[in-house]
Coordinates of C-alpha atoms and ligand atoms in Angstrom, one line a residue:
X1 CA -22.3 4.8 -22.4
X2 CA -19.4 7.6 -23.2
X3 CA -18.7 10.1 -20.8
X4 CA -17.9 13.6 -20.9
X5 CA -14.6 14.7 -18.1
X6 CA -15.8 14.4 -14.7
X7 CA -12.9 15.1 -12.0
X8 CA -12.7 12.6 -10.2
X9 CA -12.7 15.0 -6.7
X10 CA -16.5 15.5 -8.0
X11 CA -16.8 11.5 -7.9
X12 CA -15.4 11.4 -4.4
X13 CA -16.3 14.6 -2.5
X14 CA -20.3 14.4 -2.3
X15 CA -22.1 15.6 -5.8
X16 CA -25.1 14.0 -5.9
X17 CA -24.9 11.3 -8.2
X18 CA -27.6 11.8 -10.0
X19 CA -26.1 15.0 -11.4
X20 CA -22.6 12.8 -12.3
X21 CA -25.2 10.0 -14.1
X22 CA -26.9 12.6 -16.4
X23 CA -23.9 14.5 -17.0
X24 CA -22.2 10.9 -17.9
X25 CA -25.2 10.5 -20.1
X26 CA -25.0 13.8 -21.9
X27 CA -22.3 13.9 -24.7
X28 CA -19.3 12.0 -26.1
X29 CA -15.8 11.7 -25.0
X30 CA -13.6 14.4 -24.8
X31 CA -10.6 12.1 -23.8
X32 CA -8.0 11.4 -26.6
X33 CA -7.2 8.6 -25.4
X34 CA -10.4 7.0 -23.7
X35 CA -10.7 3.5 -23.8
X36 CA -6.9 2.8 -24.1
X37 CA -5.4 0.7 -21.5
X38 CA -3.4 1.1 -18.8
X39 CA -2.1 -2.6 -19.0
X40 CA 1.9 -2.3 -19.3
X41 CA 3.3 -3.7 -22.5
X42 CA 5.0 -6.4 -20.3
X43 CA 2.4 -7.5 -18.8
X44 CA 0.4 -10.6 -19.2
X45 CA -3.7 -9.8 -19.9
X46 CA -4.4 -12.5 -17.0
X47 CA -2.4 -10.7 -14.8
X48 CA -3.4 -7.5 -15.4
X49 CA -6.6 -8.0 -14.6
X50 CA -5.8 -9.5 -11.1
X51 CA -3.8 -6.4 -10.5
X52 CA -5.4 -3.5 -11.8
X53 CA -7.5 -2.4 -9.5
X54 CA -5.6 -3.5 -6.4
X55 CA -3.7 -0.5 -4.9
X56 CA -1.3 -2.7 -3.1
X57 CA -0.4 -5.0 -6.2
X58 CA -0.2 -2.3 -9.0
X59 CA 1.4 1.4 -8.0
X60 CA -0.4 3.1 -10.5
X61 CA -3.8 1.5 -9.1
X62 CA -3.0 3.0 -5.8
X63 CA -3.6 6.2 -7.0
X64 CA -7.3 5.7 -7.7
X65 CA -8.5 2.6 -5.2
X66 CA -8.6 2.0 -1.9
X67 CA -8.8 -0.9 0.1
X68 CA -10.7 -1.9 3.8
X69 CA -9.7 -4.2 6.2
X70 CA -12.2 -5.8 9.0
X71 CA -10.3 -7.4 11.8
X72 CA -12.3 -10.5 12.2
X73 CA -9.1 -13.0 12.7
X74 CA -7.6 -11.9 16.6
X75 CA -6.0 -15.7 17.3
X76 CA -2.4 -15.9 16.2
X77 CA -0.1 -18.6 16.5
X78 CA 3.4 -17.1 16.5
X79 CA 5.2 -14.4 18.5
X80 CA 7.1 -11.5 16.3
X81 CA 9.7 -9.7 18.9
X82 CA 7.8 -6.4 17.1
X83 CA 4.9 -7.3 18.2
X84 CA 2.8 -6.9 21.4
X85 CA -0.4 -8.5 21.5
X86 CA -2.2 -5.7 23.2
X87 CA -1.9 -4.3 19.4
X88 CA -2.4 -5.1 15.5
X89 CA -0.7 -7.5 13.5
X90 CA 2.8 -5.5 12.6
X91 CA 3.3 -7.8 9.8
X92 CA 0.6 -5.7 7.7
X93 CA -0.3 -2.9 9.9
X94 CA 1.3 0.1 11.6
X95 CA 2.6 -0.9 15.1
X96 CA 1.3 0.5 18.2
X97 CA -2.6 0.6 16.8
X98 CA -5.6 -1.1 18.6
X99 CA -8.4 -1.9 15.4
X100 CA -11.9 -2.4 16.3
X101 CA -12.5 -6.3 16.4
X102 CA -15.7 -7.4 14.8
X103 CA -17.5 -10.8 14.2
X104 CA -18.4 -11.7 10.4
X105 CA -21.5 -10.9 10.3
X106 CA -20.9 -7.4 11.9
X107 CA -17.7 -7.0 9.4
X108 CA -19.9 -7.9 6.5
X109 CA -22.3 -5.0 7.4
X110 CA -19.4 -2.8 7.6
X111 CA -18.1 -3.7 3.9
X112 CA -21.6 -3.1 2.3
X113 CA -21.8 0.6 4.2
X114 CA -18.3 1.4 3.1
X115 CA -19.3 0.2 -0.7
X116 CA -22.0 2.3 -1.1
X117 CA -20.3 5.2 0.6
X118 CA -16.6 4.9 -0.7
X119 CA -17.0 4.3 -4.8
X120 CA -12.6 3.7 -5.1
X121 CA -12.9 0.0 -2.7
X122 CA -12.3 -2.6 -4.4
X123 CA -10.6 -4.8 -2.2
X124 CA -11.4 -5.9 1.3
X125 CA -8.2 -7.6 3.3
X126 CA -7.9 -9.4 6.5
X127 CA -4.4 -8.1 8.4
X128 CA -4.9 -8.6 11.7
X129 CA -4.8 -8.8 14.5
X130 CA -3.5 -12.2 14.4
X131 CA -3.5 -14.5 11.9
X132 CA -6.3 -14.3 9.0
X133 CA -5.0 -18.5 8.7
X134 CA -5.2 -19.9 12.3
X135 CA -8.3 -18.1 12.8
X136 CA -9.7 -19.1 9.5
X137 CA -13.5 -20.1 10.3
X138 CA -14.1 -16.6 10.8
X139 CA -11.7 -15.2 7.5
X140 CA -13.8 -17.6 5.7
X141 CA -17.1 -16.7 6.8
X142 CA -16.2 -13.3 6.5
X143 CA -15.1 -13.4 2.8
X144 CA -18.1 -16.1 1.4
X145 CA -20.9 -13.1 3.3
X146 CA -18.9 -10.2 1.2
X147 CA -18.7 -12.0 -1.7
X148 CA -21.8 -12.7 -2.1
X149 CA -23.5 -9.1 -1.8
X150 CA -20.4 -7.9 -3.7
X151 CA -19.0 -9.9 -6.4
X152 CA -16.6 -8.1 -7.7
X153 CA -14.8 -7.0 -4.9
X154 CA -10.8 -8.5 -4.8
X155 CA -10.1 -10.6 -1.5
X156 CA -6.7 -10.2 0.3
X157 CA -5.5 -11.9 3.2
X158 CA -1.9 -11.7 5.1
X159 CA -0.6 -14.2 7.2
X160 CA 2.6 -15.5 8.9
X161 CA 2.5 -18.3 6.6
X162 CA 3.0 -20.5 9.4
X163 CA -0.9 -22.2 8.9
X164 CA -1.2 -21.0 5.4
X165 CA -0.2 -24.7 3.6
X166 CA -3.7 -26.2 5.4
X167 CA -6.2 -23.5 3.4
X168 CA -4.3 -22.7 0.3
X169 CA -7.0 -24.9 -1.8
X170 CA -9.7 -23.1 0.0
X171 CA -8.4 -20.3 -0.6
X172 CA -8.0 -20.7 -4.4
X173 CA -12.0 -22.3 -4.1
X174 CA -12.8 -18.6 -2.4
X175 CA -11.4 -16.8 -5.7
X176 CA -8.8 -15.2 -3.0
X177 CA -6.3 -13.9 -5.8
X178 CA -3.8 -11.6 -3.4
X179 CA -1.9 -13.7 -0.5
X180 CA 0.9 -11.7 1.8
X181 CA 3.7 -13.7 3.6
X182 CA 5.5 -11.9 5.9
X183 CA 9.0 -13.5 5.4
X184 CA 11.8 -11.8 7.8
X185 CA 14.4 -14.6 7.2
X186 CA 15.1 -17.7 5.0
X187 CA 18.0 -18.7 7.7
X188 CA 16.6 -20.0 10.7
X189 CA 19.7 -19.1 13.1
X190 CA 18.3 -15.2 12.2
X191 CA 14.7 -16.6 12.6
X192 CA 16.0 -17.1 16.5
X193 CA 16.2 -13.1 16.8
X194 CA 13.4 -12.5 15.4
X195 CA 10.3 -15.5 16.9
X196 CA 10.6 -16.6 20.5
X197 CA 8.4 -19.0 20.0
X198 CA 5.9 -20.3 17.7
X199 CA 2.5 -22.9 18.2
X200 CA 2.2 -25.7 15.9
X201 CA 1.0 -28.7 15.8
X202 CA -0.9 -28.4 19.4
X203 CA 3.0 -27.7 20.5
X204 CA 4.9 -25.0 21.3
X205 CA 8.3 -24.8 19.7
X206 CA 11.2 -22.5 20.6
X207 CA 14.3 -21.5 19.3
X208 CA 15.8 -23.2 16.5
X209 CA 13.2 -25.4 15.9
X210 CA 10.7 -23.1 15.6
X211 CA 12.8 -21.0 13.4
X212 CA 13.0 -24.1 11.2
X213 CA 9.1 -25.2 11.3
X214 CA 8.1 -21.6 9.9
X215 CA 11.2 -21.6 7.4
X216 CA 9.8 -24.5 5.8
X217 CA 6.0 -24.0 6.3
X218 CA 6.6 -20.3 4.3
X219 CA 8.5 -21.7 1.9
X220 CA 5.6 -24.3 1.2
X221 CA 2.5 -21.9 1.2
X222 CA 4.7 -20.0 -1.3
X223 CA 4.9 -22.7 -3.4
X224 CA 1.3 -23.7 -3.4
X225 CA 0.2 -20.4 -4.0
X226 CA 2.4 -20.0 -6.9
X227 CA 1.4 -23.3 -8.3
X228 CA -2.4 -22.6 -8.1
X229 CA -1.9 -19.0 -9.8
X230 CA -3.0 -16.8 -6.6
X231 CA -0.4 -13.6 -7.0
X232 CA 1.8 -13.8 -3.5
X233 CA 3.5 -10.4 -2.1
X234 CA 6.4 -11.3 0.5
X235 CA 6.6 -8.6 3.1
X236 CA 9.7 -8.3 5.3
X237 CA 10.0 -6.0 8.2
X238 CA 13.5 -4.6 7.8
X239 CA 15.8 -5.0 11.4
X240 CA 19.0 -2.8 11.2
X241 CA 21.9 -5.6 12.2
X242 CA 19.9 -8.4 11.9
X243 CA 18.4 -8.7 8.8
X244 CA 18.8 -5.6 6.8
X245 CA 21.6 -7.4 4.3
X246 CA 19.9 -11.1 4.2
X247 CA 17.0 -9.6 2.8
X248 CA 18.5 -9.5 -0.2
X249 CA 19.0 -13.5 0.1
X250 CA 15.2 -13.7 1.0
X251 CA 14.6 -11.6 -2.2
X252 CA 16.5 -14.4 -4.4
X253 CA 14.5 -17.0 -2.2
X254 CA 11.1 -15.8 -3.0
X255 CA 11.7 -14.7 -6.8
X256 CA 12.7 -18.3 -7.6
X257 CA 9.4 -19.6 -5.7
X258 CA 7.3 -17.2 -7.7
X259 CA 6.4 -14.5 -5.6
X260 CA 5.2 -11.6 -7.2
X261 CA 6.3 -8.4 -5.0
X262 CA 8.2 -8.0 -2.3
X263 CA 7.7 -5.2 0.3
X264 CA 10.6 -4.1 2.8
X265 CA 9.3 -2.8 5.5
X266 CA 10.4 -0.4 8.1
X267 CA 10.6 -1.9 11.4
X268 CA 8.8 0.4 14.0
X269 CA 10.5 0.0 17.5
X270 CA 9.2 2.1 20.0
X271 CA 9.6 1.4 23.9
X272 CA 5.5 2.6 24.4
X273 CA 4.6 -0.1 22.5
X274 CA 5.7 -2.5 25.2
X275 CA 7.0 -5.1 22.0
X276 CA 10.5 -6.8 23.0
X277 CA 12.4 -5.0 20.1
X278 CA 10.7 -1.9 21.8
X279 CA 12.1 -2.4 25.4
X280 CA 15.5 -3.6 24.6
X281 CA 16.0 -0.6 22.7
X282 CA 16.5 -2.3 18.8
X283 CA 16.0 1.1 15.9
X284 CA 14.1 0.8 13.3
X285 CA 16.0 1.9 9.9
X286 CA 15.6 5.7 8.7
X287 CA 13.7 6.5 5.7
X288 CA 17.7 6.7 3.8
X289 CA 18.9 3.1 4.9
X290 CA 15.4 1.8 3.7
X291 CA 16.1 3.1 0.2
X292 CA 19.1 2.3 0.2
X293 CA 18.2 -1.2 0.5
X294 CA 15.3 -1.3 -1.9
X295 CA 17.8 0.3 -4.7
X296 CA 20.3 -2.7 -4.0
X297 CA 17.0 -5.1 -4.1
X298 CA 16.4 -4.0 -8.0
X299 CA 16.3 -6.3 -10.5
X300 CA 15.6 -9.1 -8.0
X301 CA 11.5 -10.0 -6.8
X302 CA 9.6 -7.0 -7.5
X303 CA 9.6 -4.2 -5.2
X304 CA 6.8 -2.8 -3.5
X305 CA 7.6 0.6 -2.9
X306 CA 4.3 2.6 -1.8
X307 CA 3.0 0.4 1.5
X308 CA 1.8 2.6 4.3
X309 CA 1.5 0.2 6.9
X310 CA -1.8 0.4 7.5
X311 CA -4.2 -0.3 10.6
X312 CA -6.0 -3.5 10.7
X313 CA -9.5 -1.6 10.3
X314 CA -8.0 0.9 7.7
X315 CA -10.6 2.2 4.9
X316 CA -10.0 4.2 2.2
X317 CA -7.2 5.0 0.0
X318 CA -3.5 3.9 0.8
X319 CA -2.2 6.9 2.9
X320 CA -6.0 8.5 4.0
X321 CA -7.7 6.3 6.9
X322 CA -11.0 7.0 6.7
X323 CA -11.9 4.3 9.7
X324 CA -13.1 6.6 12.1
X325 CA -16.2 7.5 9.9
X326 CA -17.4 3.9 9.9
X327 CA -17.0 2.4 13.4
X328 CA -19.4 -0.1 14.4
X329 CA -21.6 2.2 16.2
X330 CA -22.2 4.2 12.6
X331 CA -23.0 1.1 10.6
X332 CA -26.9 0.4 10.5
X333 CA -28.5 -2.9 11.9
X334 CA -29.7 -3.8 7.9
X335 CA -27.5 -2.6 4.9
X336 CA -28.4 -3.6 1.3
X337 CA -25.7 -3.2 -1.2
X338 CA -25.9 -0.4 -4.3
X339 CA -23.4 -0.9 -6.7
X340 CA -24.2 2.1 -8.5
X341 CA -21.7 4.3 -7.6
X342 CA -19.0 2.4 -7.5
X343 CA -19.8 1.3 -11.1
X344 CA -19.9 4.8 -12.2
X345 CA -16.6 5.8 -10.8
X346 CA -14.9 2.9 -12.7
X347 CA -16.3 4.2 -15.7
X348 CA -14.7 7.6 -14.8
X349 CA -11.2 5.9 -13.6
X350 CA -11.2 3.8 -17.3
X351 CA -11.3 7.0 -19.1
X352 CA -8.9 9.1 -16.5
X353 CA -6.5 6.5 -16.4
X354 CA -5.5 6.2 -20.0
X355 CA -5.3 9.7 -20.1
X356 CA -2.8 9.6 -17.3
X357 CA -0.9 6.7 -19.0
X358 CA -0.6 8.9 -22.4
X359 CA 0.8 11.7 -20.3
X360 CA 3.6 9.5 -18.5
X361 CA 4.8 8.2 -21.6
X362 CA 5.4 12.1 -22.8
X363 CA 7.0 12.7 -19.4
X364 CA 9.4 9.6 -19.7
X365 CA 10.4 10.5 -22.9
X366 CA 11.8 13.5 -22.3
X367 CA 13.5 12.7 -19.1
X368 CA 15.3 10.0 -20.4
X369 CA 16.4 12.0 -23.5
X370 CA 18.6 13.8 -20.2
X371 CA 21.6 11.6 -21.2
X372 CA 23.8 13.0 -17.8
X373 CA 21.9 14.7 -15.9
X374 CA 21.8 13.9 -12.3
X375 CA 18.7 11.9 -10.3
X376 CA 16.7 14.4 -8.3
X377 CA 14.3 13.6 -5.7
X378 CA 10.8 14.8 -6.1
X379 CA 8.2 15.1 -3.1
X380 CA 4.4 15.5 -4.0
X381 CA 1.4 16.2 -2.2
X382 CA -1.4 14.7 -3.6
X383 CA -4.9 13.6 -2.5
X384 CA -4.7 11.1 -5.2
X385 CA -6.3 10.6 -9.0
X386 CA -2.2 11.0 -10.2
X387 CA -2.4 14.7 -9.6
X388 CA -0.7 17.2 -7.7
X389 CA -3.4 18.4 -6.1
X390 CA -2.7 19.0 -2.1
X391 CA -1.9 22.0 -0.4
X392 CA 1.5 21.9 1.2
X393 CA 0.2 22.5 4.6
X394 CA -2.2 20.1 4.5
X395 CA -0.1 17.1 3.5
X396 CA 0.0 14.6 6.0
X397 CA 2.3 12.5 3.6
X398 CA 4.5 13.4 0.8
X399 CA 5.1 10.8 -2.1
X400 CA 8.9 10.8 -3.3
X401 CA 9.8 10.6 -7.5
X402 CA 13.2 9.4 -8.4
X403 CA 13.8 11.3 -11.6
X404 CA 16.7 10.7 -13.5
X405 CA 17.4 9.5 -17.5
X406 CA 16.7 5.7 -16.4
X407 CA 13.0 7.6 -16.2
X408 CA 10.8 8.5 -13.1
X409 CA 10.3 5.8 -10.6
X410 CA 8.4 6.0 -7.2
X411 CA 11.0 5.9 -4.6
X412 CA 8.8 5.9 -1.3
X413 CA 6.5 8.1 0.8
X414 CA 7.2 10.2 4.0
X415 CA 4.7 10.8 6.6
X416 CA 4.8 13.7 8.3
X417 CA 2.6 15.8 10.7
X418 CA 0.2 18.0 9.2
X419 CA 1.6 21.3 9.2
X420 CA -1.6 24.0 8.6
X421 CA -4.2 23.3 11.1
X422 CA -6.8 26.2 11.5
X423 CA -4.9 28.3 9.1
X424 CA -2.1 28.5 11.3
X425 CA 1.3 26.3 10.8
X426 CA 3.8 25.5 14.2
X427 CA 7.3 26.2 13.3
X428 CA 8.0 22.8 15.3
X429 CA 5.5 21.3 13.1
X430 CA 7.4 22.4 10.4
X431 CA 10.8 21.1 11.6
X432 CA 9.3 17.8 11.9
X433 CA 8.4 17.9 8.2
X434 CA 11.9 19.3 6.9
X435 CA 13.5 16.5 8.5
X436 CA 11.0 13.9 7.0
X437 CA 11.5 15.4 3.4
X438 CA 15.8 14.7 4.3
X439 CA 17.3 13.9 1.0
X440 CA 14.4 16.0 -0.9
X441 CA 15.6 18.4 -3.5
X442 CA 12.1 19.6 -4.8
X443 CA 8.5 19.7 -2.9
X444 CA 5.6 20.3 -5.5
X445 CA 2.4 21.2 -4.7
X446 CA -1.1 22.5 -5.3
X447 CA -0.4 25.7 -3.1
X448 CA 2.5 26.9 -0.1
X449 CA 2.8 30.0 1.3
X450 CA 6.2 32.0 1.8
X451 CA 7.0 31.5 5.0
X452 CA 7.1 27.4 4.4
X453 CA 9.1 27.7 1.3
X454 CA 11.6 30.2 2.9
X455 CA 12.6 27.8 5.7
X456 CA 12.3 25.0 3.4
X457 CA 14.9 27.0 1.3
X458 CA 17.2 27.7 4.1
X459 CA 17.3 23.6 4.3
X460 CA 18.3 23.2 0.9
X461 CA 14.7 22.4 -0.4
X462 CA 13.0 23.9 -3.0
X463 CA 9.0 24.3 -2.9
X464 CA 6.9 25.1 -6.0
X465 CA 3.2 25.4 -6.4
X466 CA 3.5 26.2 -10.3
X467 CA 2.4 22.7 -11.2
X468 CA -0.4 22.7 -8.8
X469 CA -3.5 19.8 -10.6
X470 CA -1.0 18.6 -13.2
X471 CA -0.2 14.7 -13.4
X472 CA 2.7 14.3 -11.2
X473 CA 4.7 12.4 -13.8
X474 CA 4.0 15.7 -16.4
X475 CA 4.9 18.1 -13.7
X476 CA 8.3 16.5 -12.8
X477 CA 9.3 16.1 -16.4
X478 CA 9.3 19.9 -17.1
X479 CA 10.9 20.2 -14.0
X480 CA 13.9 17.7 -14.4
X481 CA 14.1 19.7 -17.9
X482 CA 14.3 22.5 -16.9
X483 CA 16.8 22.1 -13.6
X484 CA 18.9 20.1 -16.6
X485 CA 18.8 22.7 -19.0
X486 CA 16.3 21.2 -21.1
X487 CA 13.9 23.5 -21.9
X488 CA 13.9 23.4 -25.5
X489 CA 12.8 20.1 -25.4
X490 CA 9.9 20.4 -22.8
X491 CA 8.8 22.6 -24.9
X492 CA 8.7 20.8 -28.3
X493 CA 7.6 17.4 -26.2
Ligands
LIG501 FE1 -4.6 -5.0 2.9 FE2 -2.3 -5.9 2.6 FE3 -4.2 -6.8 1.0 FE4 -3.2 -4.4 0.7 S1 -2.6 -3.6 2.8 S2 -4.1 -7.1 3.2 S3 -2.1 -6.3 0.4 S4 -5.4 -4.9 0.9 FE5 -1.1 -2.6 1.3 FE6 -1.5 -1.6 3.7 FE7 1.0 -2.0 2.9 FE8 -0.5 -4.0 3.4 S5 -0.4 -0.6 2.0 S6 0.1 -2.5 4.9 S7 0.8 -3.8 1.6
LIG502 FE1 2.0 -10.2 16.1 FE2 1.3 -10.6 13.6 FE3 3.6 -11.6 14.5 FE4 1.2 -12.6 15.3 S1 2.1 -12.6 13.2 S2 3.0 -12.1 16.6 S3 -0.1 -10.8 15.4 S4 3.1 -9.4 14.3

């Protein structure tokens, strides 16, 4: 079946889909460019597919699906002095966030309600609290239920590593094709600042030791991943002064063992989260320093650029949580799974999505024809599909663009507090976002009034809604030409 342009906001945002199937029905492609794929030239077909529609493993993905995770696995068998057990796993999840804990069979009804609700899932993880490994009976039962209502949807599962090397052939039996480490060192006298203690082996080992025993057991379930083909992302929670500059020797580490991205992390200290790093006052790195890293990480292991840290019982896509509209007490007693809008909405992504790629190739172009122009830093607010297509007060994150003539490159995100609530926006709302948006030289979006974009002026940040529901990467070309004196050429491109 060809279909005709439907937005993908009409996909997501509750016409009926019946009227989106007869419409999808109803005439031939007006894409130039439908069926192409999005597949980088670079890029291996088997690999592609793995990736394609995970929007942790693939950027671009991220802009059209969303992941869920069930927190089934509460046992854990280390302690991380960022974490306090009171809370979510801050390997994978934002620090300082309780999940709701549910039992398989309850997760499993959860997963059907959200598929036939949410069309962009297509991956359900396990990311604590605690360790989806040590408490594997119930990952497992809760990925062979899913799996087999829902067959295509991607498994995902982070762990310490520190019981990984016991279910990495299960695993690989399971179809699990995404495995995190979190990998904080790959020198155990900096493991000793970073695990008290860990359990192994019916034992409890501290210090040294312990730092050792994980070393070596992450190294292995890296190994055995990579050997077995299941694609491995290393996350490391960056420390200021105790690990910020080894990561780049834990980059080399897991590049040469085959992982396939790595994700720097900030660390999230706060002293109301009770966690040791918390109390005895440790910062956490500002959004700068964390750049400033990932730029002297390039050219090692992959970067991950666009994690959010999310909750353990996160739903939607990165950056919206959409948990609080399916918590336990919303999800009916029997659920049967109906793939039918889901399917659709692939459809629409296929034919979206080489559109998009066509226009990013124009918008590379004719930045990198910009032989010395400067970088500039680009914030967006987008609701995702590629487009800038959020109002400025809404935003409760903005995704930062490195433009410069290497091409545009994703730098980061920057959460901030959403500014407009009611139709009103607090100037101390407003300071909070300025300061998030440090380093920014341009905000686009789909609409700001004159009072944000004044004060953002007065902080040396310009706002523009003359973009507003172009793809991001088109929108920041003509920009970068036209700040560079370009215009000649944005115009001809
Ligand atoms: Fe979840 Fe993690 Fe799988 Fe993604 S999250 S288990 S790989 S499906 Fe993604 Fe969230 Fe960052 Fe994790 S944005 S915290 S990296
Ligand atoms: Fe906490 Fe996760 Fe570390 Fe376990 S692995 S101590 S749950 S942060």
């Amino acid at each position: 079946m060809s279909l005709p342009m439907i937005s993908l906001d009409s996909l997501v945002s509750g016409v009926s889909l019946e009227d989106m199937l007869a419409k999808a029905g109803s005439g031939g492609c007006s894409s130039s460019s439908c069926g192409s794929s999005a597949r980088p030239e670079d890029m291996d077909e088997a690999i592609w597919e793995k990736i394609k529609d995970h929007p942790c493993y693939s950027e671009e993905a991220h802009h059209y699906f969303a992941r869920m995770h069930v927190a089934v696995a509460p046992a854990c068998n280390i302690q991380c002095n960022y974490c306090n057990r009171k809370y979510d796993c801050a390997n994978e999840s934002r620090p300082g966030v309780v999940s709701e804990k549910l039992t398989p069979d309850q997760a499993t009804r959860k997963v059907i309600t959200v598929a036939n609700e949410v069309p962009q899932l297509s991956v359900l993880g396990i990311a604590g609290p605690g360790d989806a490994c040590y408490d594997w009976k119930k990952t497992k039962a809760t990925f062979e239920a899913v799996s087999k209502d829902i067959r295509d949807i991607k498994l995902c599962i982070s762990t310490n590593g520190l019981a990984l090397p016991d279910h990495v052939d299960e695993l690989a039996e399971m179809n699990v094709d995404h495995v995190t480490i979190t990998i904080n060192m790959v020198d155990p006298e900096i493991g000793v600042k970073i695990y008290p203690w860990i359990f192994y082996q019916n034992k409890r080992w501290t210090g040294l030791e312990a730092s050792k025993i994980l070393h070596e057991r992450q190294m292995l379930g890296l190994e055995m991943l990579t050997t077995r083909g299941i694609l491995t992302k290393i996350n490391s929670v960056m420390i200021p002064g105790i690990n910020d500059e080894h990561l780049l020797e834990v980059n080399k580490w897991v590049k040469q063992r085959g992982a396939f991205l790595h994700n720097v992390m900030p660390l999230i200290s706060d002293p109301a989260h009770g966690t040791h790093f918390g109390l005895t006052g440790q910062r956490g790195p500002r959004a700068m320093e964390l750049k400033a890293l990932q730029d002297k990480l390039e050219g090692g292991a992959k970067l991950m650029r666009h994690c959010r840290q999310c909750r353990a019982d996160a739903v939607g896509l990165l950056g919206e949580d959409r948990g609080q509209e399916f918590t336990l007490d919303q999800i009916p007693e029997e659920v049967t799974y109906d793939p039918k809008k889901r399917d659709l909405y692939r459809e629409v992504v296929a034919q979206e999505r080489g559109d998009h790629i066509e226009a990013k190739k124009a918008a590379e172009a004719i930045v990198k024809d910009s032989l010395d122009a400067r970088p500039m830093l680009v914030a967006i607010a987008t609701k995702g599909g590629g487009r800038i297509n959020e109002h400025f007060g809404h935003a409760r994150e903005f995704m930062v663009y490195e433009a410069s003539p290497k091409g545009i490159h994703f730098s980061g995100h920057r959460k901030v507090e959403q500014y407009c609530l009611g139709g009103w926006g607090e100037d101390a709302t407003l300071d909070g976002v300025i300061a998030a948006l440090e380093g920014v030289d341009v905000v686009l979006c789909a609409k700001i009034g004159s009072c944000p974009s004044d004060q953002l002026a007065e902080a040396g940040i310009r706002a523009s809604d003359a973009y507003g529901y172009e793809y991001i990467e088109t929108a920041i070309s003509a920009l970068y030409a036209a700040e560079t004196g370009m215009e000649l050429l944005a115009a001809s491109a």
